[in-house]
């Protein structure tokens, strides 16, 4: 049987998806903008199995071995395979192996890269890789990982939200509806070579899933306030990307990160994603700026901190963050070209 392997990257949100209009379909309350990464990626190999057999899902280990995924993850993968079968009008079964090239579940967007890779690898295995990218993006998102919608594109990506009052009724995954605008690339990776030094202060699963975070977000008294601020913030980010202006992008990036965590901490019940290491890194980033290095921090739903800077500052930024006792290790990443078909299969 032939195999299809796709490597799909994670992404870091400049403007965050936090709060859903329809959580089941991952229809966001607000547009989000992200940068697709290069090194933090998931590789997924898919092989078709005869109709009537059962799907097999494996996690590939660093030593080349395989293990069965945790029950909940296994079920989520299974439901996504059903969705993809339905989309393609197929009854075939799949053998799937997936491997993350970075710490999973710690707010480093492993589900975004994972579900983007799975969606594209299955589409490829079924001979449907020529489907419009927007359609594949919606399908990836239908996994429940909204940010996966952005990981199917390279460079800088915007995922719009439906106008208020829309986006709460059902539609078939992958189909185009005006209440479900698709993500799209807004600038190519060549447009702006931006670096991301990730300070890993905590490995392991996050305390509360993003799914639960989206659910609780609407209970925060600050949720609506952020929605009011977002149109101006989105415009500042779009302009900064167009102008390749880190000093314009940086402050918005930090406002957004703080607001996401402010909302999480003031939700009912509250969610604290930060660890002492998070605060240590945020302080170091301020010090770097006082020394004249343009570095700006953002966090997704986890304790780890992404520090955005120009490529010529990467060595200084990485060395400073690495020297902090609270930092386990740093990952040097940057803007990436998006998913790629790979011939290096996992099995
Ligand atoms: C804070 O529902 O996409 O990263 O599937 O766990 O990655 P995962 O979560 P998802 O929510 C993402 C929340 C966020 C912000 C963002 O990436 O926009």
Short mmCIF file of N, CA and C in Angstrom, two decimals, residues 191-327:
data_model
loop_
_atom_site.label_atom_id
_atom_site.label_comp_id
_atom_site.label_asym_id
_atom_site.label_seq_id
_atom_site.Cartn_x
_atom_site.Cartn_y
_atom_site.Cartn_z
N UNK A 191 8.34 37.50 2.82
CA UNK A 191 8.04 38.91 3.03
C UNK A 191 8.80 39.48 4.22
N UNK A 192 8.89 38.66 5.32
CA UNK A 192 9.51 39.17 6.54
C UNK A 192 10.13 38.02 7.30
N UNK A 193 11.44 38.04 7.41
CA UNK A 193 12.15 36.97 8.10
C UNK A 193 12.19 37.28 9.60
N UNK A 194 11.19 36.83 10.30
CA UNK A 194 11.08 37.11 11.73
C UNK A 194 11.47 35.85 12.51
N UNK A 195 12.19 36.05 13.62
CA UNK A 195 12.61 34.89 14.42
C UNK A 195 11.74 34.76 15.67
N UNK A 196 11.65 33.54 16.17
CA UNK A 196 10.90 33.26 17.39
C UNK A 196 11.76 32.37 18.28
N UNK A 197 12.23 32.91 19.38
CA UNK A 197 13.01 32.11 20.34
C UNK A 197 12.04 31.67 21.43
N UNK A 198 11.85 30.37 21.54
CA UNK A 198 10.85 29.88 22.50
C UNK A 198 11.55 29.45 23.78
N UNK A 199 11.17 30.08 24.88
CA UNK A 199 11.74 29.72 26.17
C UNK A 199 10.83 28.68 26.80
N UNK A 200 11.33 27.46 26.91
CA UNK A 200 10.52 26.38 27.48
C UNK A 200 10.76 26.35 28.98
N UNK A 201 9.71 26.71 29.73
CA UNK A 201 9.82 26.75 31.19
C UNK A 201 9.03 25.60 31.82
N UNK A 202 8.26 24.93 31.00
CA UNK A 202 7.43 23.84 31.52
C UNK A 202 7.17 22.85 30.39
N UNK A 203 7.44 21.58 30.65
CA UNK A 203 7.11 20.56 29.65
C UNK A 203 5.94 19.77 30.22
N UNK A 204 5.17 19.18 29.32
CA UNK A 204 4.05 18.38 29.83
C UNK A 204 2.75 19.06 29.52
N UNK A 205 1.66 18.33 29.69
CA UNK A 205 0.35 18.86 29.31
C UNK A 205 -0.02 20.11 30.08
N UNK A 206 -0.74 21.02 29.40
CA UNK A 206 -1.16 22.22 30.09
C UNK A 206 -2.23 21.91 31.12
N UNK A 207 -2.38 22.83 32.08
CA UNK A 207 -3.29 22.57 33.22
C UNK A 207 -4.74 22.42 32.78
N UNK A 208 -5.17 23.26 31.85
CA UNK A 208 -6.55 23.22 31.36
C UNK A 208 -6.48 23.31 29.84
N UNK A 209 -7.26 22.49 29.14
CA UNK A 209 -7.20 22.47 27.67
C UNK A 209 -7.67 23.81 27.10
N UNK A 210 -7.24 24.11 25.88
CA UNK A 210 -7.72 25.34 25.23
C UNK A 210 -9.23 25.27 25.06
N UNK A 211 -9.71 24.07 24.78
CA UNK A 211 -11.16 23.89 24.57
C UNK A 211 -11.93 24.41 25.79
N UNK A 212 -11.47 24.01 26.97
CA UNK A 212 -12.12 24.45 28.20
C UNK A 212 -11.86 25.95 28.42
N UNK A 213 -10.68 26.41 28.01
CA UNK A 213 -10.36 27.84 28.11
C UNK A 213 -11.32 28.69 27.29
N UNK A 214 -11.61 28.23 26.05
CA UNK A 214 -12.56 28.97 25.20
C UNK A 214 -13.93 29.03 25.87
N UNK A 215 -14.30 27.89 26.47
CA UNK A 215 -15.63 27.80 27.09
C UNK A 215 -15.73 28.79 28.25
N UNK A 216 -14.68 28.82 29.08
CA UNK A 216 -14.73 29.69 30.27
C UNK A 216 -14.51 31.17 29.93
N UNK A 217 -13.86 31.44 28.78
CA UNK A 217 -13.47 32.83 28.46
C UNK A 217 -14.66 33.78 28.55
N UNK A 218 -15.83 33.31 28.10
CA UNK A 218 -17.00 34.19 28.04
C UNK A 218 -17.51 34.57 29.43
N UNK A 219 -17.01 33.90 30.47
CA UNK A 219 -17.44 34.25 31.83
C UNK A 219 -16.58 35.37 32.42
N UNK A 220 -15.51 35.74 31.74
CA UNK A 220 -14.62 36.78 32.28
C UNK A 220 -15.22 38.17 32.06
N UNK A 221 -15.16 39.03 33.08
CA UNK A 221 -15.67 40.41 32.90
C UNK A 221 -14.84 41.19 31.89
N UNK A 222 -13.65 40.67 31.53
CA UNK A 222 -12.79 41.38 30.58
C UNK A 222 -12.96 40.90 29.15
N UNK A 223 -13.79 39.86 28.97
CA UNK A 223 -13.94 39.29 27.63
C UNK A 223 -14.46 40.33 26.64
N UNK A 224 -15.55 41.01 26.99
CA UNK A 224 -16.16 41.98 26.08
C UNK A 224 -15.25 43.17 25.83
N UNK A 225 -14.53 43.57 26.86
CA UNK A 225 -13.62 44.72 26.74
C UNK A 225 -12.57 44.41 25.65
N UNK A 226 -12.03 43.22 25.68
CA UNK A 226 -11.03 42.85 24.66
C UNK A 226 -11.65 42.86 23.27
N UNK A 227 -12.89 42.38 23.17
CA UNK A 227 -13.54 42.37 21.85
C UNK A 227 -13.61 43.80 21.29
N UNK A 228 -13.86 44.76 22.19
CA UNK A 228 -13.93 46.17 21.73
C UNK A 228 -12.58 46.66 21.24
N UNK A 229 -11.51 46.18 21.88
CA UNK A 229 -10.17 46.67 21.54
C UNK A 229 -9.62 46.00 20.27
N UNK A 230 -10.21 44.86 19.91
CA UNK A 230 -9.59 44.05 18.85
C UNK A 230 -9.54 44.66 17.46
N UNK A 231 -10.61 45.35 16.99
CA UNK A 231 -10.49 45.87 15.61
C UNK A 231 -9.25 46.74 15.42
N UNK A 232 -8.96 47.60 16.39
CA UNK A 232 -7.76 48.47 16.27
C UNK A 232 -6.49 47.63 16.35
N UNK A 233 -6.48 46.64 17.25
CA UNK A 233 -5.29 45.79 17.39
C UNK A 233 -5.02 44.99 16.12
N UNK A 234 -6.09 44.46 15.54
CA UNK A 234 -5.93 43.67 14.29
C UNK A 234 -5.30 44.55 13.21
N UNK A 235 -5.80 45.78 13.12
CA UNK A 235 -5.30 46.68 12.09
C UNK A 235 -3.82 47.02 12.33
N UNK A 236 -3.47 47.19 13.60
CA UNK A 236 -2.05 47.48 13.92
C UNK A 236 -1.17 46.30 13.52
N UNK A 237 -1.64 45.09 13.76
CA UNK A 237 -0.83 43.91 13.41
C UNK A 237 -0.71 43.78 11.89
N UNK A 238 -1.83 43.98 11.18
CA UNK A 238 -1.77 43.88 9.71
C UNK A 238 -0.79 44.91 9.16
N UNK A 239 -0.87 46.13 9.70
CA UNK A 239 0.01 47.21 9.21
C UNK A 239 1.47 46.90 9.53
N UNK A 240 1.72 46.40 10.74
CA UNK A 240 3.10 46.10 11.15
C UNK A 240 3.69 45.00 10.26
N UNK A 241 2.87 44.00 9.92
CA UNK A 241 3.37 42.93 9.05
C UNK A 241 3.66 43.50 7.66
N UNK A 242 2.73 44.30 7.16
CA UNK A 242 2.94 44.89 5.83
C UNK A 242 4.25 45.70 5.79
N UNK A 243 4.47 46.46 6.87
CA UNK A 243 5.64 47.36 6.91
C UNK A 243 6.89 46.67 7.48
N UNK A 244 6.79 45.41 7.86
CA UNK A 244 7.90 44.67 8.49
C UNK A 244 8.46 45.48 9.66
N UNK A 245 7.56 45.91 10.53
CA UNK A 245 7.93 46.83 11.59
C UNK A 245 7.76 46.17 12.97
N UNK A 246 8.85 45.63 13.49
CA UNK A 246 8.77 44.91 14.76
C UNK A 246 8.42 45.83 15.93
N UNK A 247 8.89 47.06 15.86
CA UNK A 247 8.58 47.98 16.97
C UNK A 247 7.10 48.36 17.00
N UNK A 248 6.44 48.21 15.86
CA UNK A 248 4.99 48.45 15.83
C UNK A 248 4.24 47.17 16.25
N UNK A 249 4.79 46.03 15.82
CA UNK A 249 4.13 44.75 16.13
C UNK A 249 4.27 44.39 17.61
N UNK A 250 5.48 44.60 18.16
CA UNK A 250 5.80 44.11 19.50
C UNK A 250 4.81 44.50 20.59
N UNK A 251 4.51 45.78 20.75
CA UNK A 251 3.60 46.15 21.82
C UNK A 251 2.20 45.52 21.70
N UNK A 252 1.70 45.37 20.47
CA UNK A 252 0.37 44.75 20.30
C UNK A 252 0.43 43.29 20.71
N UNK A 253 1.54 42.67 20.30
CA UNK A 253 1.77 41.26 20.63
C UNK A 253 1.68 41.04 22.14
N UNK A 254 2.34 41.93 22.88
CA UNK A 254 2.37 41.79 24.34
C UNK A 254 1.01 42.12 24.96
N UNK A 255 0.33 43.14 24.42
CA UNK A 255 -1.02 43.46 24.93
C UNK A 255 -1.93 42.24 24.78
N UNK A 256 -1.86 41.60 23.62
CA UNK A 256 -2.71 40.45 23.35
C UNK A 256 -2.41 39.28 24.29
N UNK A 257 -1.13 39.01 24.49
CA UNK A 257 -0.75 37.89 25.35
C UNK A 257 -1.25 38.13 26.77
N UNK A 258 -1.06 39.38 27.25
CA UNK A 258 -1.49 39.68 28.62
C UNK A 258 -3.02 39.55 28.71
N UNK A 259 -3.73 40.05 27.70
CA UNK A 259 -5.19 39.98 27.75
C UNK A 259 -5.72 38.55 27.74
N UNK A 260 -5.08 37.70 26.94
CA UNK A 260 -5.53 36.29 26.92
C UNK A 260 -5.43 35.72 28.34
N UNK A 261 -4.29 35.99 28.98
CA UNK A 261 -4.09 35.41 30.31
C UNK A 261 -4.91 36.12 31.38
N UNK A 262 -5.15 37.41 31.18
CA UNK A 262 -6.03 38.15 32.08
C UNK A 262 -7.44 37.52 32.03
N UNK A 263 -7.89 37.23 30.83
CA UNK A 263 -9.22 36.63 30.67
C UNK A 263 -9.23 35.23 31.28
N UNK A 264 -8.17 34.46 31.03
CA UNK A 264 -8.11 33.11 31.60
C UNK A 264 -8.14 33.18 33.13
N UNK A 265 -7.35 34.10 33.70
CA UNK A 265 -7.25 34.18 35.16
C UNK A 265 -8.53 34.71 35.80
N UNK A 266 -9.34 35.45 35.01
CA UNK A 266 -10.57 36.01 35.58
C UNK A 266 -11.81 35.25 35.11
N UNK A 267 -11.60 34.07 34.52
CA UNK A 267 -12.74 33.23 34.12
C UNK A 267 -13.28 32.50 35.35
N UNK A 268 -14.45 31.93 35.20
CA UNK A 268 -15.02 31.13 36.31
C UNK A 268 -15.16 29.68 35.85
N UNK A 269 -14.46 28.75 36.52
CA UNK A 269 -13.39 28.97 37.49
C UNK A 269 -12.12 29.49 36.79
N UNK A 270 -11.25 30.16 37.52
CA UNK A 270 -10.07 30.77 36.88
C UNK A 270 -9.06 29.74 36.38
N UNK A 271 -8.29 30.17 35.38
CA UNK A 271 -7.23 29.29 34.84
C UNK A 271 -5.91 30.04 34.93
N UNK A 272 -4.92 29.43 35.56
CA UNK A 272 -3.58 30.03 35.66
C UNK A 272 -2.62 29.21 34.82
N UNK A 273 -2.30 29.72 33.64
CA UNK A 273 -1.37 28.99 32.78
C UNK A 273 0.09 29.34 33.11
N UNK A 274 0.31 30.51 33.70
CA UNK A 274 1.67 30.95 33.94
C UNK A 274 2.34 30.11 35.02
N UNK A 275 3.66 30.01 34.90
CA UNK A 275 4.45 29.43 35.98
C UNK A 275 5.44 30.53 36.40
N UNK A 276 6.17 30.34 37.50
CA UNK A 276 7.16 31.37 37.86
C UNK A 276 8.13 31.64 36.72
N UNK A 277 8.42 30.62 35.93
CA UNK A 277 9.32 30.78 34.79
C UNK A 277 8.79 31.78 33.77
N UNK A 278 7.47 31.80 33.59
CA UNK A 278 6.86 32.73 32.63
C UNK A 278 7.21 34.16 33.02
N UNK A 279 7.04 34.46 34.31
CA UNK A 279 7.30 35.82 34.79
C UNK A 279 8.79 36.14 34.65
N UNK A 280 9.64 35.16 34.94
CA UNK A 280 11.09 35.36 34.81
C UNK A 280 11.46 35.72 33.37
N UNK A 281 10.86 35.04 32.41
CA UNK A 281 11.18 35.31 31.00
C UNK A 281 10.64 36.68 30.60
N UNK A 282 9.43 37.01 31.04
CA UNK A 282 8.85 38.32 30.69
C UNK A 282 9.75 39.45 31.21
N UNK A 283 10.28 39.25 32.40
CA UNK A 283 11.17 40.26 32.98
C UNK A 283 12.45 40.37 32.14
N UNK A 284 13.01 39.24 31.75
CA UNK A 284 14.25 39.25 30.96
C UNK A 284 14.03 39.94 29.61
N UNK A 285 12.85 39.76 29.04
CA UNK A 285 12.57 40.38 27.74
C UNK A 285 12.53 41.91 27.89
N UNK A 286 11.96 42.38 28.99
CA UNK A 286 11.97 43.83 29.25
C UNK A 286 13.40 44.34 29.40
N UNK A 287 14.22 43.57 30.11
CA UNK A 287 15.63 43.99 30.30
C UNK A 287 16.35 44.04 28.95
N UNK A 288 16.10 43.04 28.12
CA UNK A 288 16.73 43.04 26.78
C UNK A 288 16.37 44.32 26.03
N UNK A 289 15.11 44.72 26.15
CA UNK A 289 14.67 45.94 25.45
C UNK A 289 15.37 47.18 26.01
N UNK A 290 15.52 47.18 27.35
CA UNK A 290 16.23 48.33 27.95
C UNK A 290 17.67 48.41 27.45
N UNK A 291 18.21 47.26 27.06
CA UNK A 291 19.59 47.24 26.53
C UNK A 291 19.61 47.51 25.02
N UNK A 292 18.45 47.77 24.45
CA UNK A 292 18.40 48.14 23.04
C UNK A 292 18.13 47.00 22.08
N UNK A 293 17.79 45.82 22.61
CA UNK A 293 17.47 44.69 21.72
C UNK A 293 15.95 44.62 21.54
N UNK A 294 15.51 44.66 20.31
CA UNK A 294 14.07 44.63 20.06
C UNK A 294 13.56 43.19 20.17
N UNK A 295 13.01 42.85 21.31
CA UNK A 295 12.48 41.51 21.56
C UNK A 295 11.14 41.68 22.26
N UNK A 296 10.15 40.88 21.84
CA UNK A 296 8.80 41.02 22.39
C UNK A 296 8.23 39.63 22.66
N UNK A 297 7.47 39.54 23.76
CA UNK A 297 7.03 38.22 24.22
C UNK A 297 5.55 37.97 24.00
N UNK A 298 5.24 36.72 23.72
CA UNK A 298 3.82 36.31 23.70
C UNK A 298 3.72 34.86 24.15
N UNK A 299 2.55 34.52 24.72
CA UNK A 299 2.30 33.15 25.16
C UNK A 299 0.94 32.72 24.64
N UNK A 300 0.83 31.47 24.23
CA UNK A 300 -0.50 30.92 23.96
C UNK A 300 -1.03 30.35 25.28
N UNK A 301 -1.89 29.34 25.22
CA UNK A 301 -2.49 28.84 26.46
C UNK A 301 -1.52 27.89 27.16
N UNK A 302 -0.46 28.46 27.72
CA UNK A 302 0.54 27.66 28.41
C UNK A 302 1.54 28.58 29.06
N UNK A 303 2.53 27.98 29.72
CA UNK A 303 3.51 28.77 30.47
C UNK A 303 4.69 29.21 29.62
N UNK A 304 4.92 28.52 28.50
CA UNK A 304 6.11 28.81 27.70
C UNK A 304 5.98 30.12 26.94
N UNK A 305 7.13 30.76 26.71
CA UNK A 305 7.09 32.12 26.16
C UNK A 305 7.79 32.15 24.80
N UNK A 306 7.09 32.72 23.82
CA UNK A 306 7.68 32.94 22.49
C UNK A 306 8.23 34.36 22.46
N UNK A 307 9.48 34.49 22.11
CA UNK A 307 10.09 35.82 22.05
C UNK A 307 10.43 36.13 20.59
N UNK A 308 9.72 37.11 20.06
CA UNK A 308 9.88 37.49 18.65
C UNK A 308 10.98 38.53 18.53
N UNK A 309 11.85 38.33 17.56
CA UNK A 309 12.95 39.28 17.35
C UNK A 309 13.45 39.19 15.91
N UNK A 310 14.31 40.10 15.53
CA UNK A 310 14.91 40.05 14.19
C UNK A 310 15.99 38.96 14.21
N UNK A 311 16.27 38.32 13.06
CA UNK A 311 17.25 37.24 13.03
C UNK A 311 18.62 37.64 13.59
N UNK A 312 19.02 38.91 13.42
CA UNK A 312 20.36 39.26 13.91
C UNK A 312 20.41 39.45 15.44
N UNK A 313 19.26 39.33 16.11
CA UNK A 313 19.27 39.40 17.58
C UNK A 313 19.12 38.01 18.20
N UNK A 314 18.93 36.99 17.37
CA UNK A 314 18.60 35.66 17.91
C UNK A 314 19.66 35.16 18.90
N UNK A 315 20.94 35.31 18.56
CA UNK A 315 21.99 34.79 19.45
C UNK A 315 21.93 35.45 20.82
N UNK A 316 21.78 36.77 20.83
CA UNK A 316 21.71 37.49 22.12
C UNK A 316 20.47 37.08 22.91
N UNK A 317 19.35 37.00 22.22
CA UNK A 317 18.09 36.67 22.91
C UNK A 317 18.17 35.23 23.44
N UNK A 318 18.61 34.30 22.61
CA UNK A 318 18.67 32.89 23.02
C UNK A 318 19.64 32.73 24.19
N UNK A 319 20.80 33.40 24.12
CA UNK A 319 21.79 33.26 25.19
C UNK A 319 21.22 33.79 26.51
N UNK A 320 20.54 34.94 26.45
CA UNK A 320 19.99 35.51 27.69
C UNK A 320 18.93 34.59 28.29
N UNK A 321 18.02 34.11 27.44
CA UNK A 321 16.93 33.27 27.96
C UNK A 321 17.49 31.95 28.49
N UNK A 322 18.45 31.40 27.78
CA UNK A 322 19.06 30.13 28.18
C UNK A 322 19.77 30.25 29.53
N UNK A 323 20.24 31.46 29.83
CA UNK A 323 21.00 31.63 31.08
C UNK A 323 20.09 31.73 32.31
N UNK A 324 18.78 31.85 32.07
CA UNK A 324 17.86 31.98 33.21
C UNK A 324 17.64 30.61 33.86
N UNK A 325 17.78 30.52 35.18
CA UNK A 325 17.58 29.23 35.85
C UNK A 325 16.18 28.65 35.63
N UNK A 326 15.19 29.53 35.38
CA UNK A 326 13.81 29.05 35.20
C UNK A 326 13.57 28.43 33.82
N UNK A 327 14.52 28.63 32.90
CA UNK A 327 14.33 28.13 31.53
C UNK A 327 14.99 26.76 31.38
#
